[in-house]
Every structure is written in C-alpha cells, then in structure tokens.
Short mmCIF file of C-alpha atoms and ligand atoms in Angstrom, two decimals:
data_model
loop_
_atom_site.label_atom_id
_atom_site.label_comp_id
_atom_site.label_asym_id
_atom_site.label_seq_id
_atom_site.Cartn_x
_atom_site.Cartn_y
_atom_site.Cartn_z
CA MET A 1 -11.66 -33.30 -10.54
CA SER A 2 -9.85 -36.60 -10.10
CA LYS A 3 -6.52 -35.82 -9.55
CA LYS A 4 -4.84 -32.14 -9.25
CA ARG A 5 -2.84 -30.31 -11.96
CA ASP A 6 -0.40 -28.61 -11.26
CA TYR A 7 -0.82 -24.89 -10.67
CA TYR A 8 1.67 -23.33 -13.22
CA GLU A 9 0.26 -25.89 -15.42
CA VAL A 10 -3.26 -25.23 -15.27
CA LEU A 11 -2.23 -21.34 -16.19
CA GLY A 12 0.07 -22.54 -18.26
CA ILE A 13 2.63 -20.64 -17.25
CA SER A 14 6.47 -21.36 -16.12
CA LYS A 15 8.04 -21.67 -12.56
CA ASP A 16 9.61 -18.20 -12.33
CA ALA A 17 6.65 -15.78 -13.62
CA ASN A 18 5.76 -12.97 -12.80
CA GLU A 19 2.66 -10.72 -11.06
CA SER A 20 1.39 -9.85 -14.36
CA GLN A 21 2.18 -12.81 -16.54
CA ILE A 22 0.31 -14.87 -13.31
CA LYS A 23 -2.66 -12.66 -14.16
CA LYS A 24 -2.14 -12.45 -17.36
CA ALA A 25 -2.19 -15.96 -17.56
CA PHE A 26 -5.67 -16.18 -15.96
CA ARG A 27 -7.66 -13.39 -17.74
CA GLN A 28 -6.93 -15.32 -20.76
CA LYS A 29 -8.34 -18.95 -18.93
CA ALA A 30 -12.07 -16.52 -17.68
CA MET A 31 -12.57 -15.22 -20.26
CA GLN A 32 -12.81 -18.67 -21.46
CA TYR A 33 -14.19 -20.46 -19.02
CA HIS A 34 -16.68 -18.06 -16.93
CA PRO A 35 -19.19 -19.04 -16.31
CA ASP A 36 -21.99 -16.83 -18.65
CA ARG A 37 -20.56 -17.55 -21.01
CA ASN A 38 -19.97 -21.61 -20.98
CA PRO A 39 -23.44 -21.35 -19.35
CA ASP A 40 -24.99 -25.34 -18.80
CA ASN A 41 -21.26 -26.53 -19.09
CA PRO A 42 -20.03 -28.41 -16.54
CA GLU A 43 -16.53 -28.99 -17.94
CA ALA A 44 -15.44 -25.59 -18.17
CA SER A 45 -17.01 -24.86 -14.53
CA GLU A 46 -14.84 -26.81 -13.40
CA LYS A 47 -11.55 -25.88 -15.80
CA PHE A 48 -12.62 -22.29 -14.22
CA LYS A 49 -12.87 -23.03 -9.99
CA GLU A 50 -9.54 -25.03 -11.24
CA ALA A 51 -8.14 -21.91 -12.65
CA THR A 52 -9.40 -19.71 -10.49
CA GLU A 53 -7.59 -21.40 -7.28
CA ALA A 54 -4.60 -21.84 -9.46
CA TYR A 55 -4.63 -18.03 -8.55
CA ASP A 56 -5.62 -17.42 -5.30
CA ILE A 57 -2.45 -19.67 -4.43
CA LEU A 58 0.15 -18.18 -6.98
CA SER A 59 -1.35 -14.15 -6.80
CA ASN A 60 -0.76 -14.15 -3.08
CA PRO A 61 3.54 -14.10 -2.77
CA GLU A 62 3.30 -16.14 0.93
CA LYS A 63 1.33 -18.66 -0.43
CA ARG A 64 2.50 -18.67 -3.89
CA SER A 65 5.68 -19.50 -1.98
CA SER A 66 4.67 -22.17 0.05
CA TYR A 67 3.13 -24.33 -2.84
CA ASP A 68 6.06 -23.48 -4.25
CA ARG A 69 8.27 -25.58 -1.23
CA PHE A 70 5.67 -27.30 0.10
CA GLY A 71 3.37 -28.90 -3.00
CA PHE A 72 -0.71 -28.03 -2.56
CA ALA A 73 -0.56 -29.30 1.48
CA ALA A 74 0.50 -26.39 1.77
CA VAL A 75 -2.14 -24.10 0.69
CA GLN A 76 -4.71 -26.86 0.74
CA SER A 77 -6.17 -25.74 3.90
CA ASP A 78 -6.33 -21.99 2.50
CA PHE A 79 -8.22 -22.40 0.18
CA SER A 80 -11.25 -23.80 1.14
CA SER A 81 -11.44 -21.52 3.21
CA VAL A 82 -12.80 -18.91 -0.49
CA ASN A 83 -15.35 -21.73 -0.61
CA VAL A 84 -14.79 -23.24 -3.54
CA GLY A 85 -18.67 -24.05 -5.60
CA ASP A 86 -19.08 -19.82 -4.09
CA PHE A 87 -19.57 -18.50 -7.27
CA SER A 88 -19.98 -15.21 -5.99
CA THR A 89 -16.60 -15.44 -4.81
CA PHE A 90 -15.53 -16.17 -8.30
CA SER A 91 -17.37 -13.28 -9.85
CA ASP A 92 -16.07 -10.91 -7.48
CA LEU A 93 -12.40 -12.15 -8.17
CA PHE A 94 -12.98 -11.89 -11.03
CA SER A 95 -14.26 -8.85 -11.25
CA SER A 96 -11.36 -7.13 -10.26
CA LEU A 97 -9.55 -8.06 -11.79
CA PHE A 98 -10.46 -6.47 -14.89
CA ARG A 99 -11.44 -3.38 -12.71
CA ASP A 100 -8.51 -2.17 -11.28
CA ASP A 101 -5.93 -3.86 -14.32
CA PHE A 102 -3.81 -1.81 -15.23
CA SER A 103 0.63 -2.79 -15.20
CA GLY A 104 3.05 -0.08 -15.09
CA ASP A 105 0.70 2.01 -11.77
CA ASP A 106 3.33 2.02 -9.76
CA ILE A 107 2.90 6.12 -8.40
CA PHE A 108 -0.32 4.77 -8.26
CA SER A 109 -2.20 1.68 -6.32
CA GLN A 110 -4.90 0.98 -4.92
CA PHE A 111 -6.04 2.38 -1.53
CA PHE A 112 -9.29 1.56 0.75
CA GLY A 113 -12.18 -0.34 -0.89
CA GLY A 114 -10.99 -1.94 -3.72
CA ARG A 115 -9.89 -5.59 -4.82
CA GLY A 116 -11.99 -8.66 -2.75
CA ARG A 117 -14.55 -6.49 -1.52
CA SER A 118 -18.18 -7.64 -1.06
CA ARG A 119 -20.28 -5.26 -3.12
CA ARG A 120 -23.71 -3.84 -1.98
CA PRO A 121 -26.09 -5.77 -4.43
CA SER A 122 -27.71 -3.61 -6.70
CA GLY A 123 -27.65 0.41 -7.78
CA PRO A 124 -24.61 2.62 -7.35
CA GLN A 125 -21.32 1.95 -6.15
CA LYS A 126 -18.52 4.54 -5.16
CA GLY A 127 -16.16 4.31 -7.06
CA SER A 128 -12.43 2.91 -5.14
CA ASP A 129 -11.31 5.35 -3.19
CA LEU A 130 -6.76 5.68 -4.45
CA LEU A 131 -3.34 6.64 -2.96
CA MET A 132 -0.81 8.20 -4.50
CA ASP A 133 3.10 10.43 -3.27
CA TYR A 134 4.17 12.83 -3.86
CA ARG A 135 7.00 15.15 -3.52
CA ILE A 136 7.24 18.08 -2.33
CA THR A 137 10.48 20.10 -1.34
CA PHE A 138 11.57 21.05 1.85
CA GLU A 139 10.78 24.72 1.59
CA GLU A 140 7.40 23.26 0.13
CA ALA A 141 6.90 20.89 3.92
CA ILE A 142 7.20 24.12 6.00
CA TYR A 143 5.47 26.98 4.75
CA GLY A 144 2.93 24.76 2.83
CA THR A 145 1.95 25.45 -1.29
CA LYS A 146 0.03 24.87 -3.47
CA LYS A 147 -0.18 22.46 -6.80
CA ILE A 148 -1.92 21.06 -9.55
CA VAL A 149 -1.51 17.22 -9.89
CA GLU A 150 -2.72 15.65 -13.06
CA VAL A 151 -3.87 11.85 -11.06
CA PRO A 152 -4.93 9.34 -14.28
CA ILE A 153 -8.15 8.14 -13.02
CA LYS A 154 -9.96 5.51 -14.87
CA LYS A 155 -13.68 7.17 -16.13
CA GLU A 156 -16.17 5.48 -18.61
CA CYS A 157 -14.71 3.53 -21.79
CA GLU A 158 -15.18 5.78 -25.20
CA THR A 159 -15.08 2.48 -27.05
CA CYS A 160 -18.21 1.45 -25.49
CA GLN A 161 -19.47 4.07 -23.42
CA GLY A 162 -19.19 2.19 -20.40
CA SER A 163 -21.60 -0.48 -21.46
CA GLY A 164 -18.84 -2.52 -21.59
CA ALA A 165 -19.58 -4.45 -24.61
CA GLN A 166 -18.40 -4.17 -27.74
CA ASP A 167 -19.65 -2.54 -30.78
CA GLY A 168 -23.07 -3.22 -31.91
CA THR A 169 -24.02 -5.26 -28.67
CA SER A 170 -24.74 -3.85 -26.17
CA PRO A 171 -25.99 -5.50 -22.87
CA LYS A 172 -28.31 -7.29 -21.97
CA SER A 173 -30.71 -7.88 -18.64
CA CYS A 174 -29.46 -10.81 -16.21
CA PRO A 175 -31.86 -13.96 -16.42
CA ASN A 176 -30.85 -14.66 -13.04
CA CYS A 177 -31.78 -11.73 -11.34
CA GLN A 178 -34.40 -9.96 -13.64
CA GLY A 179 -31.67 -7.13 -14.27
CA SER A 180 -32.49 -6.42 -10.78
CA GLY A 181 -29.09 -7.19 -9.09
CA VAL A 182 -29.74 -9.53 -6.10
CA GLU A 183 -30.88 -13.41 -5.42
CA THR A 184 -33.28 -14.61 -2.54
CA VAL A 185 -30.83 -17.83 -0.64
CA GLN A 186 -32.19 -20.12 0.88
CA ARG A 187 -30.58 -22.78 3.49
CA GLN A 188 -31.92 -25.34 5.55
CA MET A 189 -29.75 -26.02 8.20
CA GLY A 190 -31.33 -28.16 10.04
CA PHE A 191 -35.14 -27.52 10.62
CA THR A 192 -34.36 -24.10 10.06
CA ARG A 193 -34.48 -21.94 6.76
CA TYR A 194 -32.60 -19.14 6.25
CA ILE A 195 -33.13 -16.97 3.44
CA SER A 196 -30.92 -14.27 2.35
CA GLN A 197 -31.31 -12.18 -0.94
CA GLN A 198 -27.21 -11.63 -2.05
CA ALA A 199 -25.15 -10.06 -5.23
CA CYS A 200 -26.75 -11.62 -8.13
CA SER A 201 -24.10 -14.64 -8.97
CA ARG A 202 -24.31 -14.39 -12.87
CA CYS A 203 -24.13 -10.77 -12.98
CA ARG A 204 -22.00 -9.74 -9.99
CA GLY A 205 -24.84 -7.28 -8.90
CA GLN A 206 -24.58 -5.33 -12.36
CA GLY A 207 -28.39 -6.38 -13.25
CA MET A 208 -27.03 -7.30 -16.94
CA ILE A 209 -23.94 -9.36 -18.51
CA ILE A 210 -22.70 -8.57 -20.91
CA ASN A 211 -21.49 -11.48 -23.83
CA LYS A 212 -19.36 -10.45 -26.25
CA PRO A 213 -16.92 -8.03 -23.87
CA CYS A 214 -15.62 -4.33 -25.41
CA LYS A 215 -11.91 -5.29 -26.46
CA THR A 216 -10.46 -1.47 -24.76
CA CYS A 217 -11.26 -1.98 -21.72
CA ASN A 218 -12.21 -5.37 -21.84
CA GLY A 219 -15.74 -5.07 -20.87
CA SER A 220 -14.47 -2.89 -17.46
CA GLY A 221 -16.46 0.42 -18.45
CA ARG A 222 -13.43 2.03 -18.09
CA SER A 223 -10.20 4.51 -19.71
CA ARG A 224 -7.65 5.55 -18.24
CA ASP A 225 -7.77 9.25 -18.59
CA ASN A 226 -5.01 12.27 -16.36
CA GLU A 227 -7.41 14.54 -14.54
CA LYS A 228 -6.26 17.90 -13.06
CA ILE A 229 -6.07 18.49 -9.40
CA LYS A 230 -5.67 21.28 -6.75
CA LEU A 231 -3.79 20.17 -4.19
CA GLU A 232 -3.42 22.29 -0.46
CA ILE A 233 -0.88 21.63 1.05
CA PRO A 234 -0.76 23.66 4.85
CA PRO A 235 3.09 25.30 6.32
CA GLY A 236 3.88 22.29 8.61
CA VAL A 237 3.91 19.28 6.64
CA ASP A 238 6.45 16.37 7.05
CA SER A 239 6.80 13.17 5.50
CA GLY A 240 3.81 10.35 5.34
CA PHE A 241 1.79 13.59 5.85
CA ARG A 242 -1.83 12.34 4.06
CA LEU A 243 -4.32 15.58 2.28
CA ARG A 244 -7.58 13.61 1.68
CA ILE A 245 -10.05 14.88 -1.43
CA ARG A 246 -12.69 13.49 -1.87
CA ASN A 247 -14.96 13.64 -4.75
CA LYS A 248 -11.40 12.80 -6.68
CA GLY A 249 -11.09 8.54 -6.30
CA GLU A 250 -12.61 6.45 -9.05
CA GLU A 251 -15.19 6.88 -10.70
CA GLY A 252 -18.33 4.95 -9.60
CA ARG A 253 -21.02 2.64 -10.90
CA LEU A 254 -24.33 3.39 -12.26
CA ASN A 255 -24.42 6.89 -10.84
CA GLY A 256 -22.51 5.95 -7.50
CA PRO A 257 -20.48 9.00 -5.69
CA ARG A 258 -16.78 8.98 -6.22
CA GLY A 259 -13.62 7.75 -4.11
CA ASP A 260 -12.01 9.62 -2.19
CA LEU A 261 -8.86 10.64 -3.30
CA TYR A 262 -5.64 10.22 -0.51
CA VAL A 263 -2.38 11.86 -1.40
CA ARG A 264 0.72 11.10 0.55
CA LEU A 265 3.51 13.52 0.84
CA ILE A 266 6.68 13.05 0.71
CA ALA A 267 9.07 15.94 1.24
CA GLU A 268 12.78 15.98 0.36
CA THR A 269 15.80 16.94 3.24
CA HIS A 270 17.93 19.70 3.54
CA GLU A 271 21.26 20.57 2.86
CA PHE A 272 21.31 22.28 6.51
CA TYR A 273 17.96 22.17 7.89
CA LYS A 274 17.49 17.79 9.54
CA ARG A 275 13.15 17.12 10.88
CA GLN A 276 13.08 15.63 14.10
CA GLY A 277 9.04 15.59 13.42
CA ASP A 278 8.62 19.26 14.80
CA ASN A 279 12.19 19.96 16.10
CA ILE A 280 14.08 21.68 13.67
CA ILE A 281 18.34 20.56 14.31
CA VAL A 282 20.83 21.74 12.83
CA GLU A 283 24.48 21.51 12.47
CA ILE A 284 27.23 24.06 13.81
CA GLU A 285 31.43 25.16 13.60
CA ILE A 286 31.84 26.97 15.88
CA PRO A 287 35.92 29.21 16.96
CA PHE A 288 37.32 27.16 19.67
CA ALA A 289 38.49 30.21 21.27
CA MET A 290 34.26 31.47 21.90
CA SER A 291 32.97 27.52 23.04
CA VAL A 292 35.69 28.40 25.84
CA LEU A 293 34.46 32.26 25.98
CA GLY A 294 31.23 32.38 25.31
CA GLY A 295 30.43 34.67 22.47
CA GLU A 296 26.53 35.94 20.93
CA MET A 297 25.54 34.50 15.94
CA GLU A 298 23.61 35.52 14.04
CA ILE A 299 21.80 32.35 12.95
CA PRO A 300 19.13 31.49 10.25
CA THR A 301 16.28 29.51 10.42
CA PRO A 302 13.24 28.73 7.86
CA TYR A 303 11.48 31.32 9.88
CA GLY A 304 14.26 34.07 10.62
CA THR A 305 17.88 34.32 11.61
CA GLU A 306 17.45 34.20 15.58
CA LYS A 307 20.71 35.35 17.65
CA ILE A 308 22.65 33.02 19.17
CA LYS A 309 24.01 32.81 22.74
CA ILE A 310 26.48 30.42 23.36
CA PRO A 311 27.84 29.98 26.65
CA LYS A 312 30.95 29.65 28.41
CA LYS A 313 32.93 26.27 28.94
CA THR A 314 30.34 24.68 25.67
CA LYS A 315 31.21 21.14 24.42
CA GLU A 316 32.37 19.42 21.93
CA GLY A 317 29.04 17.97 20.76
CA GLN A 318 26.20 20.01 23.53
CA ILE A 319 22.97 20.51 22.48
CA LEU A 320 21.58 24.46 22.62
CA ARG A 321 17.98 25.01 21.68
CA LEU A 322 16.05 27.12 21.25
CA GLN A 323 12.10 26.94 22.22
CA ARG A 324 9.45 28.04 19.68
CA LYS A 325 11.58 28.98 16.84
CA GLY A 326 11.21 25.18 15.22
CA ILE A 327 8.47 23.54 13.18
CA GLN A 328 4.87 25.45 12.83
CA ARG A 329 1.73 23.81 12.07
CA LYS A 330 -1.35 24.31 12.29
CA THR A 331 -3.43 21.63 14.65
CA GLN A 332 -7.45 22.07 15.49
CA TYR A 333 -6.48 23.07 19.14
CA GLY A 334 -4.22 26.81 17.78
CA MET A 335 -0.82 26.83 16.57
CA ASN A 336 2.52 23.96 17.19
CA TYR A 337 5.88 24.83 17.58
CA GLY A 338 8.59 23.09 18.03
CA ASP A 339 12.16 23.75 18.89
CA PHE A 340 15.30 24.72 17.53
CA LEU A 341 17.88 22.21 18.35
CA ILE A 342 22.02 23.72 17.44
CA LEU A 343 24.24 20.84 17.70
CA VAL A 344 27.78 22.91 18.29
CA HIS A 345 31.24 21.61 16.96
CA TYR A 346 34.23 22.90 17.80
CA HIS A 347 35.99 24.21 14.28
CA ILE A 348 40.04 24.11 13.26
CA PRO A 349 40.38 25.77 10.62
CA SER A 350 42.56 24.57 7.77
CA LYS A 351 44.76 27.36 7.33
CA MET A 352 45.31 30.67 10.05
CA THR A 353 46.90 34.49 9.49
CA ASP A 354 50.09 34.94 11.30
CA GLU A 355 48.89 37.15 14.51
CA GLU A 356 46.38 33.66 15.16
CA LYS A 357 49.82 32.00 14.48
CA GLU A 358 51.35 34.46 17.24
CA LEU A 359 47.57 34.52 19.67
CA LEU A 360 48.61 31.11 19.96
CA GLN A 361 51.63 30.29 19.83
CA GLN A 362 51.17 31.73 23.25
CA LEU A 363 48.56 30.33 25.01
CA LYS A 364 50.30 27.52 24.36
CA ASP A 365 53.77 28.76 25.94
CA ILE A 366 51.28 29.50 28.20
CA SER A 367 49.49 26.25 28.70
CA PRO A 368 50.06 24.35 31.27
CA LEU A 369 48.44 20.41 29.71
CA PRO A 370 45.62 18.62 32.48
CA PRO A 371 46.58 18.09 36.47
CA LYS A 372 44.78 14.97 36.16
CA GLN A 373 46.50 14.49 32.67
CA VAL A 374 49.59 14.45 33.60
CA LYS A 375 49.40 12.91 37.55
CA LEU A 376 47.83 9.37 35.60
CA PHE A 377 50.46 9.29 32.50
CA LYS A 378 53.65 9.94 36.02
CA LYS A 379 51.77 6.58 37.01
CA LEU A 380 52.06 4.20 34.03
CA ILE A 381 54.85 4.74 33.56
CA GLN A 382 56.31 4.38 37.60
CA ASP A 383 54.51 0.75 37.14
CA SER A 384 55.80 -0.46 33.88
CA LYS A 385 58.99 -0.04 35.18
CA ARG A 386 59.24 -1.36 37.69
CA ASN A 387 57.10 -4.30 35.99
CA LYS A 388 60.81 -4.52 34.13
CA VAL A 389 62.40 -4.21 37.22
CA ASP A 390 60.06 -7.25 38.17
CA ALA A 391 60.18 -9.56 35.39
ZN1 ZN B 1 -14.88 0.22 -23.58
ZN1 ZN B 2 -27.93 -10.85 -12.03
#
C-alpha cells in the first residue's frame, strides 16, 4: 500500500454514514475482493485488507470518532494489533458479518459467543446465545406467570437448504484443507519450530467453499423464522431478572447444538405499590386526628389485606414497617420475604361537613400556638425594635 486512502473513501460512503450503511458498504467490498473469490490476485487481496481495516475502524464508534478527529495516527496502533495479513482474522470478521446481518433487530441482539469469536476448527458448532427483553405487568412479576412468546430464530435457509450455495451449484470441498476445516501452521522462531493447528483460513473452518452464494441468505445458509417458546416466570421476579431457556437460541451448524435463549424481564410499575428490591413501599394519607391520637386501618398488599396500627403522634413523612409482608420469592435456601413499608402523610381535606368544621373550630379555640415558637417570635420582635433605635 503506497499512500493510505481515507477510510470513508475506501468503503465509498459519506462521513455521516450510519452503522448499517457502513456494514452494507463493507459487505459489498468484501464480496467483491474476498480471497475466496479472487484466488491468486494480489490486487484484490490488498483491496480486501484495505476494506477490512476501514471497516474495523469505522464500525467501532470509539475508533471512528478518534479517526474522524485525529486521522490515521489515532487508530494506527489499534489496527496493527488486529494483525494485518492474518487471513483467519479477516475471514472470521467476514463470516461474522454474514452470520448476524438482520437489520431492524431492536428487541433482539446477539449475545455471548457471537461476533468475532474464534471458531472451533471443524465439526459441529454450537449456535449463538440470544438475548431478548420481555415486558411483564407488575402483577405478573409478583405472582409469576406462564407466557408463550414468538422469538425470531435464524433457521436453515429454504432456498438453498442451508448449504449457502446458489441454486444449481453446491459448496465444494475446500482445496486448502481437503475438507477437514483445519490447517497446520509452522512457525520458525530462532532454532525452534512451532507447529499448530488452526481453523482453515480459506474456508473459515467449514471445510467447504461457496463460489456462488445463495441470494436469499447471502451464503450464510440461514433465514429467520418465528418460533413459539414457553416462558415460565417465577413469582417475585424483578426487572432485570434473566430467564435462561436452554437450547432455544440460534441453531448450531453442522449438527451442533442450539445456543440458549436469555429473556430479560422488564416489569411495569404499579400505581400504588413501588418496589425496592424485595421491599414494597407505598404512600398513604391519614386524617390529622388519627396521626395525633393513633388508630387502626386496613391496607391492601399484593398478598391480601393487612390491619395496621397507626401509633400516637405519627409524624408527617414517618415510615411504618410490616415485616415479611413484602415480595415473596423462592430462593435456593427457601422462601424469602421482603418488608412492606408505609410512608405516612397527613391529609388536609378540601371539603368538610358542618360538624367537622364546628369541632375543628372548638379545637382551634382551645389550642395555643406552640410555646417555643411564641418565645422565639417575642425575642425577634424585641431585637428588631432595639436595632431600629440604635440606627
Ligand atoms: Zn440460502
Ligand atoms: Zn479449508
């Protein structure tokens, strides 16, 4: 490479291209220049490296912004760590790009073990795990429930029956590894020769090469299908709780097992009950007279009505606690009970009966102002008089 070309120019995109435009542009270039399709063509190989490097930088928001601000110098060292010239890296990147290119995946995202991971050399491969967010009501989170959800799963592409090859063609055994998917690499370091086995760089460990990729699936051999999956939501779960459904992730390759599906629950809030971990907190209003004299009342909880005692002289903002009346949840050590917390406010009525008014008037007539306050006010008034005289 004589003079480095601008990464945006390499991919033929504008400076404000979004993630999917970058991906799409790289895919086009990669398809055009991939070594599999251009054997013994050094120019194509250079172009493929150039595009891969540009994609590596521009697809990473952090690296991209450094590049935008400071140019090559800011990202150069970064990229050299990816090993320019190591084709298995490129191929991995390349195949990962095909594996999960379904745009519009907002509720759905690749999870562990997805992109960029090095592959097992050959043979069956486990499918990727998937993560999905799922909304439940407050009550469903408290009491638990069973649900059927439709999950988009990548299946064998029907057009090519999963082979990834266009109609009338079929994948060919890879000449580099004779279909084993493994190649032996020798490295000489000083007097020592290292021999190691790695995924075949030509076929990415698949053992097969596709010359004409299927147009439906772009050679990935996958398409997307909805699958109905049963969720059992245990009682007492909170937002963020993650259900693991084994073998309901993406399908494996070459008869490998399916990945797992992780469902992250998002519980809706409730108009009265608020959760704080395993505690439930509520706010109530009580008549002023009850807060002074104390009393009893019934309060609804998600597990039934409870009788509570309002102690004498309950203050505005005081919290009353009902132990073990909060969230009920099964743990590996047995049942776990949170507390039910009641935040008390005084209620000042906007309308009153004549009788109430009459009684309050009597109370007012015999209630003095708080003595402490009277004393303080007296002092302040005297102070201000004295200051005026002094002035
Ligand atoms: Zn296909
Ligand atoms: Zn091979």
